[in-house]
Amino acid sequence: MGVKENLKLVLEEIESAKHRRTVTDEEVILVAVTKNHGVDLMREAIDAGVKDIGENRVQEAAEKFKVLERDGVTKHLIGHLQTNKAKQAVKLFDVIHSVDSEHLAEEINNAASSVGKVQDILIQVNLANEDTKFGVSETNLRGLIEKVETLENLRLKGLMLIAPNYTDVENCRPLFRSMRKIFDDLKKSRQNFDMLSMGMTHDYKIAVEEGANIVRVGTAIFGERVYK
Ligand SMILES: *Cc1c(COP(=O)(O)O)cnc(C)c1O
Protein backbone atom coordinates (compact mmCIF):
# COMPACT_ATOMS: atom_id res chain seq x y z
CA MET A 1 0.00 0.00 0.00
CA GLY A 2 1.07 3.54 -0.61
CA VAL A 3 1.68 6.41 1.76
CA LYS A 4 -1.75 7.91 1.16
CA GLU A 5 -3.60 4.71 2.06
CA ASN A 6 -1.41 4.04 5.09
CA LEU A 7 -1.94 7.56 6.30
CA LYS A 8 -5.68 7.19 6.03
CA LEU A 9 -5.58 3.99 8.10
CA VAL A 10 -3.43 5.55 10.81
CA LEU A 11 -5.74 8.58 11.02
CA GLU A 12 -8.74 6.25 11.33
CA GLU A 13 -7.02 4.31 14.11
CA ILE A 14 -6.28 7.56 15.94
CA GLU A 15 -9.88 8.66 15.57
CA SER A 16 -11.26 5.42 16.99
CA ALA A 17 -8.70 5.42 19.83
CA LYS A 18 -9.88 8.94 20.70
CA HIS A 19 -13.37 7.57 21.26
CA ARG A 20 -12.03 5.09 23.80
CA ARG A 21 -10.42 7.66 26.06
CA THR A 22 -11.45 9.88 28.92
CA VAL A 23 -9.86 13.10 27.64
CA THR A 24 -12.14 13.98 24.80
CA ASP A 25 -11.59 17.66 24.28
CA GLU A 26 -8.23 17.45 22.55
CA GLU A 27 -7.10 17.03 18.99
CA VAL A 28 -4.33 14.54 18.32
CA ILE A 29 -1.49 15.71 16.10
CA LEU A 30 0.02 13.06 13.87
CA VAL A 31 3.72 13.65 13.32
CA ALA A 32 4.81 11.66 10.25
CA VAL A 33 8.33 10.43 10.95
CA THR A 34 10.38 10.50 7.74
CA LYS A 35 13.81 9.66 9.17
CA ASN A 36 15.90 7.43 6.94
CA HIS A 37 13.47 7.95 4.05
CA GLY A 38 14.06 10.17 1.06
CA VAL A 39 12.59 13.61 0.55
CA ASP A 40 10.30 12.16 -2.13
CA LEU A 41 8.33 10.28 0.54
CA MET A 42 8.28 13.41 2.68
CA ARG A 43 6.72 15.33 -0.19
CA GLU A 44 4.27 12.54 -0.88
CA ALA A 45 3.09 12.62 2.73
CA ILE A 46 2.70 16.40 2.72
CA ASP A 47 0.78 16.30 -0.54
CA ALA A 48 -1.48 13.68 1.04
CA GLY A 49 -2.32 16.12 3.85
CA VAL A 50 0.41 15.69 6.48
CA LYS A 51 0.98 18.94 8.38
CA ASP A 52 3.64 17.74 10.83
CA ILE A 53 6.95 16.09 9.93
CA GLY A 54 9.36 14.44 12.38
CA GLU A 55 13.08 13.87 11.88
CA ASN A 56 15.56 12.54 14.41
CA ARG A 57 18.87 13.80 13.05
CA VAL A 58 19.76 17.44 12.42
CA GLN A 59 22.09 16.81 9.49
CA GLU A 60 19.71 14.53 7.64
CA ALA A 61 16.83 16.96 8.21
CA ALA A 62 18.87 19.92 6.96
CA GLU A 63 19.60 18.18 3.68
CA LYS A 64 15.99 17.18 3.12
CA PHE A 65 14.36 20.46 4.20
CA LYS A 66 16.67 22.34 1.82
CA VAL A 67 15.11 20.66 -1.21
CA LEU A 68 11.61 20.06 0.18
CA GLU A 69 9.81 22.93 -1.57
CA ARG A 70 6.72 22.67 0.63
CA ASP A 71 5.39 25.39 2.91
CA GLY A 72 3.14 25.28 5.92
CA VAL A 73 4.52 22.17 7.59
CA THR A 74 5.49 22.09 11.23
CA LYS A 75 8.88 20.47 11.73
CA HIS A 76 9.61 18.40 14.81
CA LEU A 77 13.01 17.27 16.05
CA ILE A 78 12.24 14.01 17.84
CA GLY A 79 15.73 12.53 18.29
CA HIS A 80 18.51 13.26 20.74
CA LEU A 81 20.21 16.62 20.18
CA GLN A 82 23.92 17.19 20.69
CA THR A 83 24.70 20.61 22.11
CA ASN A 84 27.00 21.47 19.20
CA LYS A 85 24.03 21.12 16.84
CA ALA A 86 21.73 23.39 18.84
CA LYS A 87 22.15 26.37 16.57
CA GLN A 88 21.32 24.43 13.44
CA ALA A 89 18.37 22.75 15.19
CA VAL A 90 16.89 26.08 16.22
CA LYS A 91 17.03 27.30 12.64
CA LEU A 92 15.41 24.15 11.24
CA PHE A 93 12.78 23.04 13.71
CA ASP A 94 9.53 24.46 15.09
CA VAL A 95 9.41 22.06 18.05
CA ILE A 96 12.29 20.23 19.74
CA HIS A 97 10.95 17.18 21.62
CA SER A 98 14.16 15.93 23.20
CA VAL A 99 15.33 18.42 25.84
CA ASP A 100 16.62 16.37 28.76
CA SER A 101 19.31 18.36 30.57
CA GLU A 102 19.97 21.86 31.88
CA HIS A 103 23.06 22.12 29.74
CA LEU A 104 21.17 21.30 26.55
CA ALA A 105 18.36 23.69 27.53
CA GLU A 106 20.91 26.47 28.00
CA GLU A 107 22.55 25.79 24.65
CA ILE A 108 19.22 25.82 22.83
CA ASN A 109 18.27 29.01 24.65
CA ASN A 110 21.53 30.70 23.59
CA ALA A 111 21.09 29.53 20.02
CA ALA A 112 17.48 30.76 19.93
CA SER A 113 18.51 34.07 21.42
CA SER A 114 21.23 34.56 18.80
CA VAL A 115 18.71 34.21 15.97
CA GLY A 116 15.98 36.18 17.76
CA LYS A 117 13.62 33.26 18.20
CA VAL A 118 11.59 31.78 21.02
CA GLN A 119 11.98 28.03 20.60
CA ASP A 120 9.13 25.65 21.43
CA ILE A 121 10.44 22.66 23.33
CA LEU A 122 9.26 19.52 25.08
CA ILE A 123 11.09 17.79 27.89
CA GLN A 124 11.83 14.13 27.22
CA VAL A 125 11.12 11.96 30.26
CA ASN A 126 12.69 8.55 30.83
CA LEU A 127 9.81 7.32 32.94
CA ALA A 128 10.83 3.65 32.87
CA ASN A 129 14.41 4.59 33.88
CA GLU A 130 15.94 2.66 31.01
CA ASP A 131 19.74 2.87 30.79
CA THR A 132 19.55 2.84 27.02
CA LYS A 133 17.26 5.83 26.70
CA PHE A 134 17.79 9.54 26.79
CA GLY A 135 15.41 11.64 28.87
CA VAL A 136 15.31 13.11 32.35
CA SER A 137 14.23 10.87 35.22
CA GLU A 138 10.92 11.60 36.92
CA THR A 139 12.90 12.61 40.00
CA ASN A 140 14.79 15.32 38.15
CA LEU A 141 11.88 16.51 36.02
CA ARG A 142 10.68 19.34 38.27
CA GLY A 143 14.19 20.72 38.66
CA LEU A 144 14.71 20.78 34.91
CA ILE A 145 11.35 22.49 34.38
CA GLU A 146 12.25 25.19 36.89
CA LYS A 147 15.50 25.79 35.07
CA VAL A 148 13.85 25.87 31.63
CA GLU A 149 11.32 28.39 32.87
CA THR A 150 14.09 30.85 33.68
CA LEU A 151 15.33 30.78 30.08
CA GLU A 152 13.69 33.55 28.06
CA ASN A 153 14.12 32.11 24.59
CA LEU A 154 12.51 28.78 25.40
CA ARG A 155 8.80 28.11 25.53
CA LEU A 156 8.01 24.90 27.40
CA LYS A 157 5.12 23.27 25.53
CA GLY A 158 4.95 19.91 27.24
CA LEU A 159 6.48 16.46 27.63
CA MET A 160 7.71 13.62 25.45
CA LEU A 161 8.04 9.93 26.20
CA ILE A 162 9.52 7.00 24.29
CA ALA A 163 8.06 3.86 25.83
CA PRO A 164 10.15 0.69 26.15
CA ASN A 165 9.84 -1.71 23.25
CA TYR A 166 7.85 -4.36 25.15
CA THR A 167 6.86 -7.53 23.31
CA ASP A 168 3.44 -7.19 24.87
CA VAL A 169 2.53 -3.64 23.98
CA GLU A 170 -0.11 -3.52 26.74
CA ASN A 171 2.79 -3.14 29.17
CA CYS A 172 3.16 0.43 27.90
CA ARG A 173 -0.28 1.41 29.11
CA PRO A 174 0.57 2.14 32.78
CA LEU A 175 3.50 4.29 31.67
CA PHE A 176 1.35 6.32 29.29
CA ARG A 177 -1.23 6.71 32.02
CA SER A 178 1.31 7.95 34.59
CA MET A 179 2.76 10.31 32.05
CA ARG A 180 -0.66 11.84 31.39
CA LYS A 181 -1.14 12.30 35.15
CA ILE A 182 2.19 14.08 35.46
CA PHE A 183 1.31 16.19 32.42
CA ASP A 184 -2.12 17.18 33.77
CA ASP A 185 -0.60 18.11 37.09
CA LEU A 186 2.00 20.39 35.49
CA LYS A 187 -0.55 21.84 33.08
CA LYS A 188 -2.69 23.21 35.93
CA SER A 189 -0.30 26.02 36.74
CA ARG A 190 1.12 26.69 33.28
CA GLN A 191 0.19 28.50 30.12
CA ASN A 192 1.11 27.09 26.68
CA PHE A 193 1.67 23.71 28.28
CA ASP A 194 -0.46 21.58 26.00
CA MET A 195 1.64 18.97 24.20
CA LEU A 196 2.03 15.39 25.30
CA SER A 197 4.09 13.52 22.71
CA MET A 198 3.94 9.74 23.11
CA GLY A 199 3.22 6.75 20.91
CA MET A 200 5.00 5.29 17.86
CA THR A 201 3.94 2.66 15.33
CA HIS A 202 3.74 -0.23 17.79
CA ASP A 203 2.02 1.64 20.62
CA TYR A 204 0.29 4.79 19.32
CA LYS A 205 -3.25 3.44 19.69
CA ILE A 206 -2.68 2.76 23.38
CA ALA A 207 -0.91 6.10 23.78
CA VAL A 208 -3.93 7.95 22.36
CA GLU A 209 -6.29 5.95 24.57
CA GLU A 210 -4.23 7.06 27.55
CA GLY A 211 -4.15 10.72 26.61
CA ALA A 212 -1.35 11.43 24.12
CA ASN A 213 -2.12 14.46 21.97
CA ILE A 214 0.89 14.06 19.69
CA VAL A 215 1.91 10.71 18.21
CA ARG A 216 5.08 10.13 16.16
CA VAL A 217 4.51 7.48 13.53
CA GLY A 218 6.98 6.34 10.87
CA THR A 219 6.80 2.66 9.93
CA ALA A 220 3.00 2.42 9.76
CA ILE A 221 2.99 5.22 7.16
CA PHE A 222 6.20 4.69 5.20
CA GLY A 223 7.02 1.01 5.75
CA GLU A 224 10.14 -0.46 7.33
CA ARG A 225 13.27 1.66 7.32
CA VAL A 226 16.24 0.12 5.55
CA TYR A 227 19.53 1.01 7.22
CA LYS A 228 22.53 0.79 4.97
C1 LIG B 1 11.85 6.65 14.75
C2 LIG B 1 11.08 7.30 15.82
C3 LIG B 1 9.68 7.25 15.84
C4 LIG B 1 8.85 6.50 14.82
O1 LIG B 1 9.02 5.12 14.97
P1 LIG B 1 8.12 4.07 14.18
O2 LIG B 1 8.23 2.84 14.98
O3 LIG B 1 8.71 3.92 12.81
O4 LIG B 1 6.73 4.61 14.12
C5 LIG B 1 9.03 7.92 16.86
N1 LIG B 1 9.70 8.59 17.82
C6 LIG B 1 11.05 8.66 17.83
C7 LIG B 1 11.72 9.42 18.91
C8 LIG B 1 11.78 8.03 16.83
O5 LIG B 1 13.11 8.09 16.87
Tab-separated table of C-alpha atoms and ligand atoms in Angstrom:
chain	number	residue	atom	x	y	z
A	1	MET	CA	0.000	0.000	0.000
A	2	GLY	CA	1.069	3.544	-0.612
A	3	VAL	CA	1.678	6.410	1.764
A	4	LYS	CA	-1.747	7.910	1.162
A	5	GLU	CA	-3.603	4.710	2.055
A	6	ASN	CA	-1.413	4.038	5.085
A	7	LEU	CA	-1.945	7.565	6.299
A	8	LYS	CA	-5.682	7.191	6.027
A	9	LEU	CA	-5.580	3.985	8.097
A	10	VAL	CA	-3.427	5.554	10.811
A	11	LEU	CA	-5.737	8.577	11.022
A	12	GLU	CA	-8.743	6.245	11.329
A	13	GLU	CA	-7.022	4.314	14.115
A	14	ILE	CA	-6.280	7.561	15.942
A	15	GLU	CA	-9.883	8.656	15.568
A	16	SER	CA	-11.255	5.419	16.990
A	17	ALA	CA	-8.700	5.421	19.832
A	18	LYS	CA	-9.878	8.940	20.704
A	19	HIS	CA	-13.369	7.574	21.260
A	20	ARG	CA	-12.030	5.091	23.795
A	21	ARG	CA	-10.422	7.658	26.058
A	22	THR	CA	-11.445	9.878	28.918
A	23	VAL	CA	-9.857	13.102	27.644
A	24	THR	CA	-12.141	13.983	24.798
A	25	ASP	CA	-11.589	17.656	24.280
A	26	GLU	CA	-8.231	17.449	22.551
A	27	GLU	CA	-7.104	17.029	18.993
A	28	VAL	CA	-4.332	14.541	18.316
A	29	ILE	CA	-1.489	15.713	16.103
A	30	LEU	CA	0.020	13.059	13.867
A	31	VAL	CA	3.725	13.646	13.316
A	32	ALA	CA	4.807	11.662	10.250
A	33	VAL	CA	8.334	10.426	10.947
A	34	THR	CA	10.375	10.501	7.743
A	35	LYS	CA	13.807	9.660	9.172
A	36	ASN	CA	15.903	7.435	6.945
A	37	HIS	CA	13.472	7.949	4.050
A	38	GLY	CA	14.060	10.173	1.059
A	39	VAL	CA	12.592	13.608	0.546
A	40	ASP	CA	10.297	12.160	-2.131
A	41	LEU	CA	8.326	10.284	0.542
A	42	MET	CA	8.284	13.413	2.681
A	43	ARG	CA	6.717	15.335	-0.195
A	44	GLU	CA	4.272	12.543	-0.876
A	45	ALA	CA	3.086	12.621	2.733
A	46	ILE	CA	2.700	16.396	2.725
A	47	ASP	CA	0.782	16.298	-0.540
A	48	ALA	CA	-1.482	13.682	1.042
A	49	GLY	CA	-2.321	16.118	3.851
A	50	VAL	CA	0.410	15.691	6.483
A	51	LYS	CA	0.979	18.938	8.381
A	52	ASP	CA	3.644	17.741	10.829
A	53	ILE	CA	6.946	16.095	9.931
A	54	GLY	CA	9.364	14.435	12.375
A	55	GLU	CA	13.078	13.872	11.878
A	56	ASN	CA	15.560	12.540	14.412
A	57	ARG	CA	18.873	13.796	13.052
A	58	VAL	CA	19.761	17.443	12.415
A	59	GLN	CA	22.092	16.813	9.490
A	60	GLU	CA	19.706	14.532	7.645
A	61	ALA	CA	16.826	16.955	8.208
A	62	ALA	CA	18.867	19.919	6.961
A	63	GLU	CA	19.597	18.182	3.682
A	64	LYS	CA	15.991	17.178	3.122
A	65	PHE	CA	14.362	20.460	4.198
A	66	LYS	CA	16.667	22.336	1.822
A	67	VAL	CA	15.107	20.658	-1.209
A	68	LEU	CA	11.608	20.063	0.184
A	69	GLU	CA	9.810	22.934	-1.565
A	70	ARG	CA	6.723	22.667	0.628
A	71	ASP	CA	5.389	25.392	2.913
A	72	GLY	CA	3.140	25.279	5.922
A	73	VAL	CA	4.523	22.165	7.590
A	74	THR	CA	5.489	22.087	11.229
A	75	LYS	CA	8.882	20.473	11.725
A	76	HIS	CA	9.611	18.404	14.814
A	77	LEU	CA	13.013	17.266	16.051
A	78	ILE	CA	12.245	14.010	17.845
A	79	GLY	CA	15.733	12.533	18.292
A	80	HIS	CA	18.514	13.262	20.742
A	81	LEU	CA	20.206	16.615	20.178
A	82	GLN	CA	23.925	17.185	20.688
A	83	THR	CA	24.698	20.609	22.106
A	84	ASN	CA	26.999	21.470	19.197
A	85	LYS	CA	24.028	21.116	16.837
A	86	ALA	CA	21.730	23.388	18.844
A	87	LYS	CA	22.149	26.373	16.573
A	88	GLN	CA	21.323	24.428	13.445
A	89	ALA	CA	18.369	22.753	15.192
A	90	VAL	CA	16.890	26.077	16.217
A	91	LYS	CA	17.027	27.305	12.636
A	92	LEU	CA	15.413	24.154	11.241
A	93	PHE	CA	12.775	23.035	13.712
A	94	ASP	CA	9.533	24.461	15.093
A	95	VAL	CA	9.408	22.065	18.045
A	96	ILE	CA	12.290	20.228	19.743
A	97	HIS	CA	10.950	17.176	21.621
A	98	SER	CA	14.160	15.934	23.200
A	99	VAL	CA	15.334	18.418	25.838
A	100	ASP	CA	16.620	16.374	28.759
A	101	SER	CA	19.309	18.362	30.573
A	102	GLU	CA	19.968	21.862	31.876
A	103	HIS	CA	23.061	22.115	29.737
A	104	LEU	CA	21.169	21.303	26.547
A	105	ALA	CA	18.362	23.692	27.529
A	106	GLU	CA	20.906	26.469	28.002
A	107	GLU	CA	22.552	25.785	24.654
A	108	ILE	CA	19.218	25.820	22.825
A	109	ASN	CA	18.273	29.011	24.648
A	110	ASN	CA	21.528	30.701	23.590
A	111	ALA	CA	21.091	29.531	20.020
A	112	ALA	CA	17.485	30.765	19.930
A	113	SER	CA	18.513	34.071	21.421
A	114	SER	CA	21.231	34.558	18.803
A	115	VAL	CA	18.708	34.213	15.973
A	116	GLY	CA	15.981	36.178	17.764
A	117	LYS	CA	13.618	33.261	18.202
A	118	VAL	CA	11.590	31.781	21.016
A	119	GLN	CA	11.977	28.034	20.595
A	120	ASP	CA	9.132	25.655	21.427
A	121	ILE	CA	10.435	22.662	23.333
A	122	LEU	CA	9.259	19.519	25.076
A	123	ILE	CA	11.085	17.787	27.886
A	124	GLN	CA	11.825	14.129	27.222
A	125	VAL	CA	11.115	11.963	30.259
A	126	ASN	CA	12.688	8.555	30.826
A	127	LEU	CA	9.810	7.320	32.936
A	128	ALA	CA	10.829	3.653	32.865
A	129	ASN	CA	14.408	4.589	33.881
A	130	GLU	CA	15.941	2.663	31.007
A	131	ASP	CA	19.744	2.874	30.793
A	132	THR	CA	19.547	2.842	27.018
A	133	LYS	CA	17.255	5.833	26.700
A	134	PHE	CA	17.787	9.544	26.792
A	135	GLY	CA	15.415	11.639	28.869
A	136	VAL	CA	15.306	13.113	32.346
A	137	SER	CA	14.228	10.874	35.216
A	138	GLU	CA	10.924	11.605	36.916
A	139	THR	CA	12.898	12.614	40.003
A	140	ASN	CA	14.792	15.318	38.146
A	141	LEU	CA	11.878	16.514	36.017
A	142	ARG	CA	10.678	19.335	38.275
A	143	GLY	CA	14.185	20.719	38.655
A	144	LEU	CA	14.709	20.784	34.910
A	145	ILE	CA	11.348	22.491	34.378
A	146	GLU	CA	12.249	25.186	36.891
A	147	LYS	CA	15.495	25.794	35.067
A	148	VAL	CA	13.850	25.865	31.631
A	149	GLU	CA	11.324	28.387	32.874
A	150	THR	CA	14.091	30.851	33.681
A	151	LEU	CA	15.330	30.781	30.079
A	152	GLU	CA	13.691	33.545	28.062
A	153	ASN	CA	14.121	32.115	24.593
A	154	LEU	CA	12.512	28.776	25.398
A	155	ARG	CA	8.798	28.112	25.530
A	156	LEU	CA	8.009	24.903	27.399
A	157	LYS	CA	5.124	23.274	25.528
A	158	GLY	CA	4.950	19.907	27.245
A	159	LEU	CA	6.480	16.463	27.628
A	160	MET	CA	7.711	13.622	25.453
A	161	LEU	CA	8.041	9.926	26.196
A	162	ILE	CA	9.520	6.996	24.287
A	163	ALA	CA	8.061	3.861	25.829
A	164	PRO	CA	10.148	0.690	26.151
A	165	ASN	CA	9.840	-1.708	23.254
A	166	TYR	CA	7.847	-4.356	25.153
A	167	THR	CA	6.862	-7.529	23.312
A	168	ASP	CA	3.435	-7.194	24.871
A	169	VAL	CA	2.530	-3.640	23.981
A	170	GLU	CA	-0.110	-3.517	26.741
A	171	ASN	CA	2.793	-3.144	29.166
A	172	CYS	CA	3.165	0.431	27.896
A	173	ARG	CA	-0.280	1.406	29.113
A	174	PRO	CA	0.565	2.144	32.777
A	175	LEU	CA	3.502	4.290	31.672
A	176	PHE	CA	1.353	6.320	29.291
A	177	ARG	CA	-1.233	6.713	32.019
A	178	SER	CA	1.312	7.952	34.593
A	179	MET	CA	2.760	10.309	32.048
A	180	ARG	CA	-0.658	11.836	31.393
A	181	LYS	CA	-1.141	12.303	35.148
A	182	ILE	CA	2.192	14.081	35.461
A	183	PHE	CA	1.315	16.188	32.415
A	184	ASP	CA	-2.116	17.183	33.770
A	185	ASP	CA	-0.600	18.111	37.086
A	186	LEU	CA	2.005	20.390	35.491
A	187	LYS	CA	-0.549	21.840	33.084
A	188	LYS	CA	-2.692	23.207	35.931
A	189	SER	CA	-0.301	26.024	36.741
A	190	ARG	CA	1.120	26.692	33.275
A	191	GLN	CA	0.189	28.495	30.117
A	192	ASN	CA	1.106	27.095	26.682
A	193	PHE	CA	1.673	23.713	28.280
A	194	ASP	CA	-0.464	21.581	25.999
A	195	MET	CA	1.643	18.970	24.198
A	196	LEU	CA	2.034	15.385	25.299
A	197	SER	CA	4.085	13.521	22.710
A	198	MET	CA	3.935	9.744	23.109
A	199	GLY	CA	3.221	6.747	20.911
A	200	MET	CA	5.002	5.293	17.858
A	201	THR	CA	3.942	2.658	15.330
A	202	HIS	CA	3.741	-0.232	17.790
A	203	ASP	CA	2.021	1.638	20.618
A	204	TYR	CA	0.287	4.788	19.325
A	205	LYS	CA	-3.250	3.438	19.691
A	206	ILE	CA	-2.685	2.762	23.381
A	207	ALA	CA	-0.913	6.096	23.782
A	208	VAL	CA	-3.931	7.947	22.360
A	209	GLU	CA	-6.289	5.946	24.567
A	210	GLU	CA	-4.235	7.058	27.550
A	211	GLY	CA	-4.146	10.723	26.609
A	212	ALA	CA	-1.353	11.432	24.124
A	213	ASN	CA	-2.119	14.456	21.970
A	214	ILE	CA	0.895	14.058	19.686
A	215	VAL	CA	1.908	10.709	18.209
A	216	ARG	CA	5.085	10.129	16.164
A	217	VAL	CA	4.506	7.475	13.528
A	218	GLY	CA	6.983	6.336	10.874
A	219	THR	CA	6.804	2.658	9.934
A	220	ALA	CA	2.997	2.420	9.757
A	221	ILE	CA	2.985	5.215	7.164
A	222	PHE	CA	6.205	4.685	5.204
A	223	GLY	CA	7.021	1.007	5.754
A	224	GLU	CA	10.136	-0.465	7.332
A	225	ARG	CA	13.269	1.659	7.315
A	226	VAL	CA	16.236	0.125	5.552
A	227	TYR	CA	19.527	1.014	7.222
A	228	LYS	CA	22.535	0.793	4.969
B	1	LIG	C1	11.847	6.648	14.749
B	1	LIG	C2	11.084	7.299	15.821
B	1	LIG	C3	9.684	7.250	15.844
B	1	LIG	C4	8.854	6.505	14.817
B	1	LIG	O1	9.023	5.119	14.967
B	1	LIG	P1	8.121	4.065	14.175
B	1	LIG	O2	8.226	2.835	14.983
B	1	LIG	O3	8.706	3.923	12.813
B	1	LIG	O4	6.732	4.611	14.125
B	1	LIG	C5	9.033	7.923	16.864
B	1	LIG	N1	9.704	8.593	17.820
B	1	LIG	C6	11.046	8.659	17.835
B	1	LIG	C7	11.723	9.419	18.911
B	1	LIG	C8	11.778	8.025	16.835
B	1	LIG	O5	13.114	8.092	16.871
